[in-house]
mmCIF file of C-alpha atoms in Angstrom:
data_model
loop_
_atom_site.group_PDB
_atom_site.id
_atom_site.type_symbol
_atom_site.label_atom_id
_atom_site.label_comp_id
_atom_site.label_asym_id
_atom_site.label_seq_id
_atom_site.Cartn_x
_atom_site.Cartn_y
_atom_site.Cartn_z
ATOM 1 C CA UNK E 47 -159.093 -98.898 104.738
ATOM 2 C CA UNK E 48 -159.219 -102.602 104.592
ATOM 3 C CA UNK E 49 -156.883 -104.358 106.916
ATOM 4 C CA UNK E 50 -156.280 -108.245 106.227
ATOM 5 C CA UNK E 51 -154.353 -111.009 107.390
ATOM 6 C CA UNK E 52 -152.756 -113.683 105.143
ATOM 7 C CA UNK E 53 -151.524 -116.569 107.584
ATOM 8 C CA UNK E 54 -147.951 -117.822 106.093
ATOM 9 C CA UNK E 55 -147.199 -121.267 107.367
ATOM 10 C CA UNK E 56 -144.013 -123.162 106.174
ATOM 11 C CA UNK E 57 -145.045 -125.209 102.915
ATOM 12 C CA UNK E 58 -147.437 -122.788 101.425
ATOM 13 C CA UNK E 59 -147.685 -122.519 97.635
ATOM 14 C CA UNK E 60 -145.459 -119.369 97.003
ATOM 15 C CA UNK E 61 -147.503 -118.073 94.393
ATOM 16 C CA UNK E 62 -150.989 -118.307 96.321
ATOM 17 C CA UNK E 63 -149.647 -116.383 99.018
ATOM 18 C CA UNK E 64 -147.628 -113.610 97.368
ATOM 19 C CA UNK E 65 -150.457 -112.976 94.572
ATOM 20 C CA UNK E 66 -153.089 -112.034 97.044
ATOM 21 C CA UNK E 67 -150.441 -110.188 98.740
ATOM 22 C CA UNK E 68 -149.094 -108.071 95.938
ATOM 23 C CA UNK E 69 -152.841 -107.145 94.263
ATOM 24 C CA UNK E 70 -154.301 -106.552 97.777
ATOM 25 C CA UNK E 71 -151.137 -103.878 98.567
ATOM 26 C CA UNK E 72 -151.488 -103.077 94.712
ATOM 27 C CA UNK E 73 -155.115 -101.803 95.454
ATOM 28 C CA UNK E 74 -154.309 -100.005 98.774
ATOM 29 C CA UNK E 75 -155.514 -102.379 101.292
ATOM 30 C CA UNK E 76 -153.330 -103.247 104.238
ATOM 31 C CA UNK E 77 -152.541 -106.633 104.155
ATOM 32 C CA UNK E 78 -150.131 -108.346 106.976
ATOM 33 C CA UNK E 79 -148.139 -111.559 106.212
ATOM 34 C CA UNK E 80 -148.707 -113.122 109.704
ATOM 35 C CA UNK E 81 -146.197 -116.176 110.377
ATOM 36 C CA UNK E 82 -147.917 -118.612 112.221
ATOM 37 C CA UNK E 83 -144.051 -120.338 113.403
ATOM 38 C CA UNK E 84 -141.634 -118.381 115.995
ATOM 39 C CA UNK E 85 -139.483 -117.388 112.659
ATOM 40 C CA UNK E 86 -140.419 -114.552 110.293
ATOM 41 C CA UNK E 87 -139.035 -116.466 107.400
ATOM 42 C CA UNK E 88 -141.239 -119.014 106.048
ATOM 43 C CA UNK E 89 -139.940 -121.013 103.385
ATOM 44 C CA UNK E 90 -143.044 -121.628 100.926
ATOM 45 C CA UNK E 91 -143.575 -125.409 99.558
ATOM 46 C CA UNK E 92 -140.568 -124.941 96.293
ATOM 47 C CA UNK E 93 -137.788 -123.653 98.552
ATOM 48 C CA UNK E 94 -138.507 -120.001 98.288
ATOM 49 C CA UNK E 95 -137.891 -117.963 101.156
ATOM 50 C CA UNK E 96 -139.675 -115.062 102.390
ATOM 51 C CA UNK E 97 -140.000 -112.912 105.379
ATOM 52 C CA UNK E 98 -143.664 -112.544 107.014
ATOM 53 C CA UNK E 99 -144.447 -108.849 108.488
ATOM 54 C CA UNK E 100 -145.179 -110.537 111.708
ATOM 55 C CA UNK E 101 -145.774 -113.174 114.097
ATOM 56 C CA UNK E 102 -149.131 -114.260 114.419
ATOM 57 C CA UNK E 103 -148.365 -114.370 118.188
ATOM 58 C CA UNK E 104 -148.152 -110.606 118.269
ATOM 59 C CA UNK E 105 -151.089 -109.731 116.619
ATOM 60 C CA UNK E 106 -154.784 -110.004 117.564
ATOM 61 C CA UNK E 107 -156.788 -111.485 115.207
ATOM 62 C CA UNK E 108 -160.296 -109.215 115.799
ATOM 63 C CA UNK E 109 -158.167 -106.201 114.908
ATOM 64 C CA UNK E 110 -158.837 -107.672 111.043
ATOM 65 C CA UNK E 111 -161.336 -107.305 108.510
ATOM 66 C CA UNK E 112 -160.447 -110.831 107.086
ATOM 67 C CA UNK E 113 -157.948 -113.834 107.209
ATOM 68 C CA UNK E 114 -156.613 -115.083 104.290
ATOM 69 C CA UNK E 115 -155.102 -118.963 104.175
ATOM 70 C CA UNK E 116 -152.975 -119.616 101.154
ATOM 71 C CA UNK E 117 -152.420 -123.566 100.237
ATOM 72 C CA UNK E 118 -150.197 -125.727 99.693
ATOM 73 C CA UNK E 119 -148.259 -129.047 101.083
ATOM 74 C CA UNK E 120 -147.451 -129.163 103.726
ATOM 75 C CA UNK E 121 -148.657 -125.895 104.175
ATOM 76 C CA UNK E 122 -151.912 -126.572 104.677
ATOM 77 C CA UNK E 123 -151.502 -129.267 107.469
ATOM 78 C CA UNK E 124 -149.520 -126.667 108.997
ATOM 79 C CA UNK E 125 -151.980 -124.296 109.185
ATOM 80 C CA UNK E 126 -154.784 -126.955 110.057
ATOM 81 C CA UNK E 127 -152.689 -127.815 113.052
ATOM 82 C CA UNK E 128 -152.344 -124.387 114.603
ATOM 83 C CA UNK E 129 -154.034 -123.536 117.211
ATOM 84 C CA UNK E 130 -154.073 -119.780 116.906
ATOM 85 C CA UNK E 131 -155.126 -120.364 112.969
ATOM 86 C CA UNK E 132 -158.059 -122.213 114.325
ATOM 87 C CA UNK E 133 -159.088 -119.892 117.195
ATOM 88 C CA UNK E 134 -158.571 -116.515 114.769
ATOM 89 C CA UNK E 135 -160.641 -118.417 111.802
ATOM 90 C CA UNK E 136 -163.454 -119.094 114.321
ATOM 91 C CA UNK E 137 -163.574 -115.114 115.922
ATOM 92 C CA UNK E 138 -163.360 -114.290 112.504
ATOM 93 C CA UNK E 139 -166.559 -116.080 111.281
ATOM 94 C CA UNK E 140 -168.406 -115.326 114.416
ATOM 95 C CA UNK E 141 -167.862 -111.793 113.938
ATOM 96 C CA UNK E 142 -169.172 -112.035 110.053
ATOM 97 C CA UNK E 143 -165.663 -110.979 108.555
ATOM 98 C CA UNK E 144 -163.795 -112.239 105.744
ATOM 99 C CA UNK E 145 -162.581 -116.037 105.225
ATOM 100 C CA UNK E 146 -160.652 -116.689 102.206
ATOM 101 C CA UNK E 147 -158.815 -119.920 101.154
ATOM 102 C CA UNK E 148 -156.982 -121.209 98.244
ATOM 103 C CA UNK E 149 -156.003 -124.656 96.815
ATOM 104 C CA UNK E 150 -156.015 -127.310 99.804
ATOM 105 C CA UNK E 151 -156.906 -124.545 102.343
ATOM 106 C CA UNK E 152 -160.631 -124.656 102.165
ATOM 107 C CA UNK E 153 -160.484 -128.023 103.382
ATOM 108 C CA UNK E 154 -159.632 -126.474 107.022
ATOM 109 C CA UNK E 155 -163.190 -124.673 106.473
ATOM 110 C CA UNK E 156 -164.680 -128.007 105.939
ATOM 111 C CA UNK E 157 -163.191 -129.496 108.690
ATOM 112 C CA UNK E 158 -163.772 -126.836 111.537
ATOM 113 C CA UNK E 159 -167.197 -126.322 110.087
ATOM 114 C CA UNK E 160 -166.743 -123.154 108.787
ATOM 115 C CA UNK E 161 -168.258 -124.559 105.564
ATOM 116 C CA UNK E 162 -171.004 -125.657 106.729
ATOM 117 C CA UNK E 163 -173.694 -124.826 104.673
ATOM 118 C CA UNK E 164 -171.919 -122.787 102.108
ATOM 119 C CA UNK E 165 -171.178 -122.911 98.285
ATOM 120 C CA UNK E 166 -167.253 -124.293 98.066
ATOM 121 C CA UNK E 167 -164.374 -125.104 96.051
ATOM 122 C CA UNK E 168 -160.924 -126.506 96.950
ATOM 123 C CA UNK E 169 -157.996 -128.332 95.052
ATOM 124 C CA UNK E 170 -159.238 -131.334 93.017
ATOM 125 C CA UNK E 171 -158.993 -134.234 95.933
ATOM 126 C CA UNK E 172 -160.190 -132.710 99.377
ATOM 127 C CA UNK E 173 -164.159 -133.256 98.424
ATOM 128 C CA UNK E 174 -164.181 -135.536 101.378
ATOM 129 C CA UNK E 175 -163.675 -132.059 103.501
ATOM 130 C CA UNK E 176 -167.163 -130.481 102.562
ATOM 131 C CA UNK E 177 -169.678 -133.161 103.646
ATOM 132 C CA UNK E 178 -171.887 -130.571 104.868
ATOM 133 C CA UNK E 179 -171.026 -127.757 102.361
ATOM 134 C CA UNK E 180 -172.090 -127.628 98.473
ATOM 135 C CA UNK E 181 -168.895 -128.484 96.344
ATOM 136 C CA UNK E 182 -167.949 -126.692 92.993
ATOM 137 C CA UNK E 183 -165.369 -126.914 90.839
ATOM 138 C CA UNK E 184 -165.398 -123.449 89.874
ATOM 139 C CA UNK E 185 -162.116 -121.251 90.043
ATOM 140 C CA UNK E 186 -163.282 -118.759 92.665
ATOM 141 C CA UNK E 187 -166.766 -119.190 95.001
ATOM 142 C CA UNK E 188 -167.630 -116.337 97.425
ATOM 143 C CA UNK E 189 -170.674 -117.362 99.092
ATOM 144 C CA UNK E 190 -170.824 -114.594 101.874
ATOM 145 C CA UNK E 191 -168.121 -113.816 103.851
ATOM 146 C CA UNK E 192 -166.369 -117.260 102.258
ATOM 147 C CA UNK E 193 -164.170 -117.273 99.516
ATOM 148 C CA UNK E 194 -162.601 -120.487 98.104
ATOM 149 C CA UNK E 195 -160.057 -121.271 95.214
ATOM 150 C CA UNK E 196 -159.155 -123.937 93.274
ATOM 151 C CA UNK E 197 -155.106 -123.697 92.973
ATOM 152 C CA UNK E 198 -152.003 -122.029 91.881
ATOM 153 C CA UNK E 199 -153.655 -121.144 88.111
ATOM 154 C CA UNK E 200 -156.872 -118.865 90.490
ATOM 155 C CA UNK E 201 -154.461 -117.255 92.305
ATOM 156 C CA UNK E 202 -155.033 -113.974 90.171
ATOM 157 C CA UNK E 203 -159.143 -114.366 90.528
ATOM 158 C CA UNK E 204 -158.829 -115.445 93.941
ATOM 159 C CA UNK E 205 -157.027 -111.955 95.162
ATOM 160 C CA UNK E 206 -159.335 -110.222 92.382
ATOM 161 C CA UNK E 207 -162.593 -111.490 94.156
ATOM 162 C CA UNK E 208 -160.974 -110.704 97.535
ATOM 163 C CA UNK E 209 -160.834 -107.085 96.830
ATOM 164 C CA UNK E 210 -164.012 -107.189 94.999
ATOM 165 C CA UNK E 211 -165.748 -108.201 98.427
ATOM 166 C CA UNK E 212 -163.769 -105.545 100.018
ATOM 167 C CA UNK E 213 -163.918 -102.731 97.680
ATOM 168 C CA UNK E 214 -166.562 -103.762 95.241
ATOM 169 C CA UNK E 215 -166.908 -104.492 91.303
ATOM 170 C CA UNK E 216 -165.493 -101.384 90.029
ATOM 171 C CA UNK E 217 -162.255 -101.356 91.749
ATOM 172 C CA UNK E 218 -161.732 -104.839 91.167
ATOM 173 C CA UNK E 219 -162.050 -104.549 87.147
ATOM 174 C CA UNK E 220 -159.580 -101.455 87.777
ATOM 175 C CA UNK E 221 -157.120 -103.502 88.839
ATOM 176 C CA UNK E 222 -158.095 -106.447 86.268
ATOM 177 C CA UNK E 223 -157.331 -103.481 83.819
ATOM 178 C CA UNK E 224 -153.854 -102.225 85.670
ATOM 179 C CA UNK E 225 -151.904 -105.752 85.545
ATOM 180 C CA UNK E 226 -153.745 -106.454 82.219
ATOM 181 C CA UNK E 227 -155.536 -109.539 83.403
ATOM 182 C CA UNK E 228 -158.075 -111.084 80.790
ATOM 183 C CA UNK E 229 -157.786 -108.084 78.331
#
């Protein structure tokens, strides 16, 4: 079985983070909400509050298939400015496993390099991000072990193509099928 972690920072977009969250436990794959503060309760970028499984601080990030980094302001410069985010994204890459990033998000790939070289997408306004990357505006991208996202309105492809990289086509139409996506 799969075993992913979704970084929660306070000011992530609510719905980026729980989506992935919800079809990725929907479809059997582990999937820890890893708070990246000293709290487990992150409240997202509209005031909702939710409680992480974890602190990133107690977990090892090589003992995941993938990290997942959901957007959102100020979210996103939250996560950008984190240390163990950065460190765990890097080990991550460098051992070929998953990077996935939604909305503003991707622009930490571009940043860190992480991008470089690779086929991209991001919210509408963080171009400037991927100066070495190939920008899109196409809802999803997975261009290896990278997977990018528009915004809030991908959320549902973006966790769709996450388990279709981890569990392939056929299981990721099954679940298209089960919450009667696109029918």
């Amino acid at each position: 079985m799969s075993n992913i972690a979704i970084c929660m920072a306070d000011g992530c977009e609510e719905i980026e983070a729980l989506t992935v969250v919800d079809i990725l436990r929907r479809a059997g794959i582990k999937i820890e909400m890893l708070s990246i503060s000293d709290s487990l309760t992150i409240k997202g970028s509209h005031g909702i509050e939710f409680k992480a499984d974890h602190l990133m601080t107690e977990r090892n990030s090589l003992d995941y298939d993938g990290i997942v980094l959901p957007g959102g302001m100020p979210g996103t410069t939250n996560l950008e400015s984190n240390t163990l985010v950065q460190n765990a994204l890097k080990k991550q890459f460098n051992s070929g496993k998953l990077i996935a990033a939604i909305c503003a998000a991707p622009s930490i790939l571009g940043k860190n390099g992480i991008a470089n070289g690779k086929k991209v997408t991001s919210y509408p306004g963080f171009e400037e991000a991927f100066t070495k990357s190939t920008y899109v505006t196409d809802s999803v991208v997975t261009d290896g072990n990278v997977i990018t996202s528009r915004g809030m309105g991908t959320a549902i492809d973006f966790a769709l193509a996450i388990l279709k990289y981890l569990k392939g086509e056929e299981a990721a139409d099954e679940m298209a099928k089960k919450i009667i996506y696109n029918q």
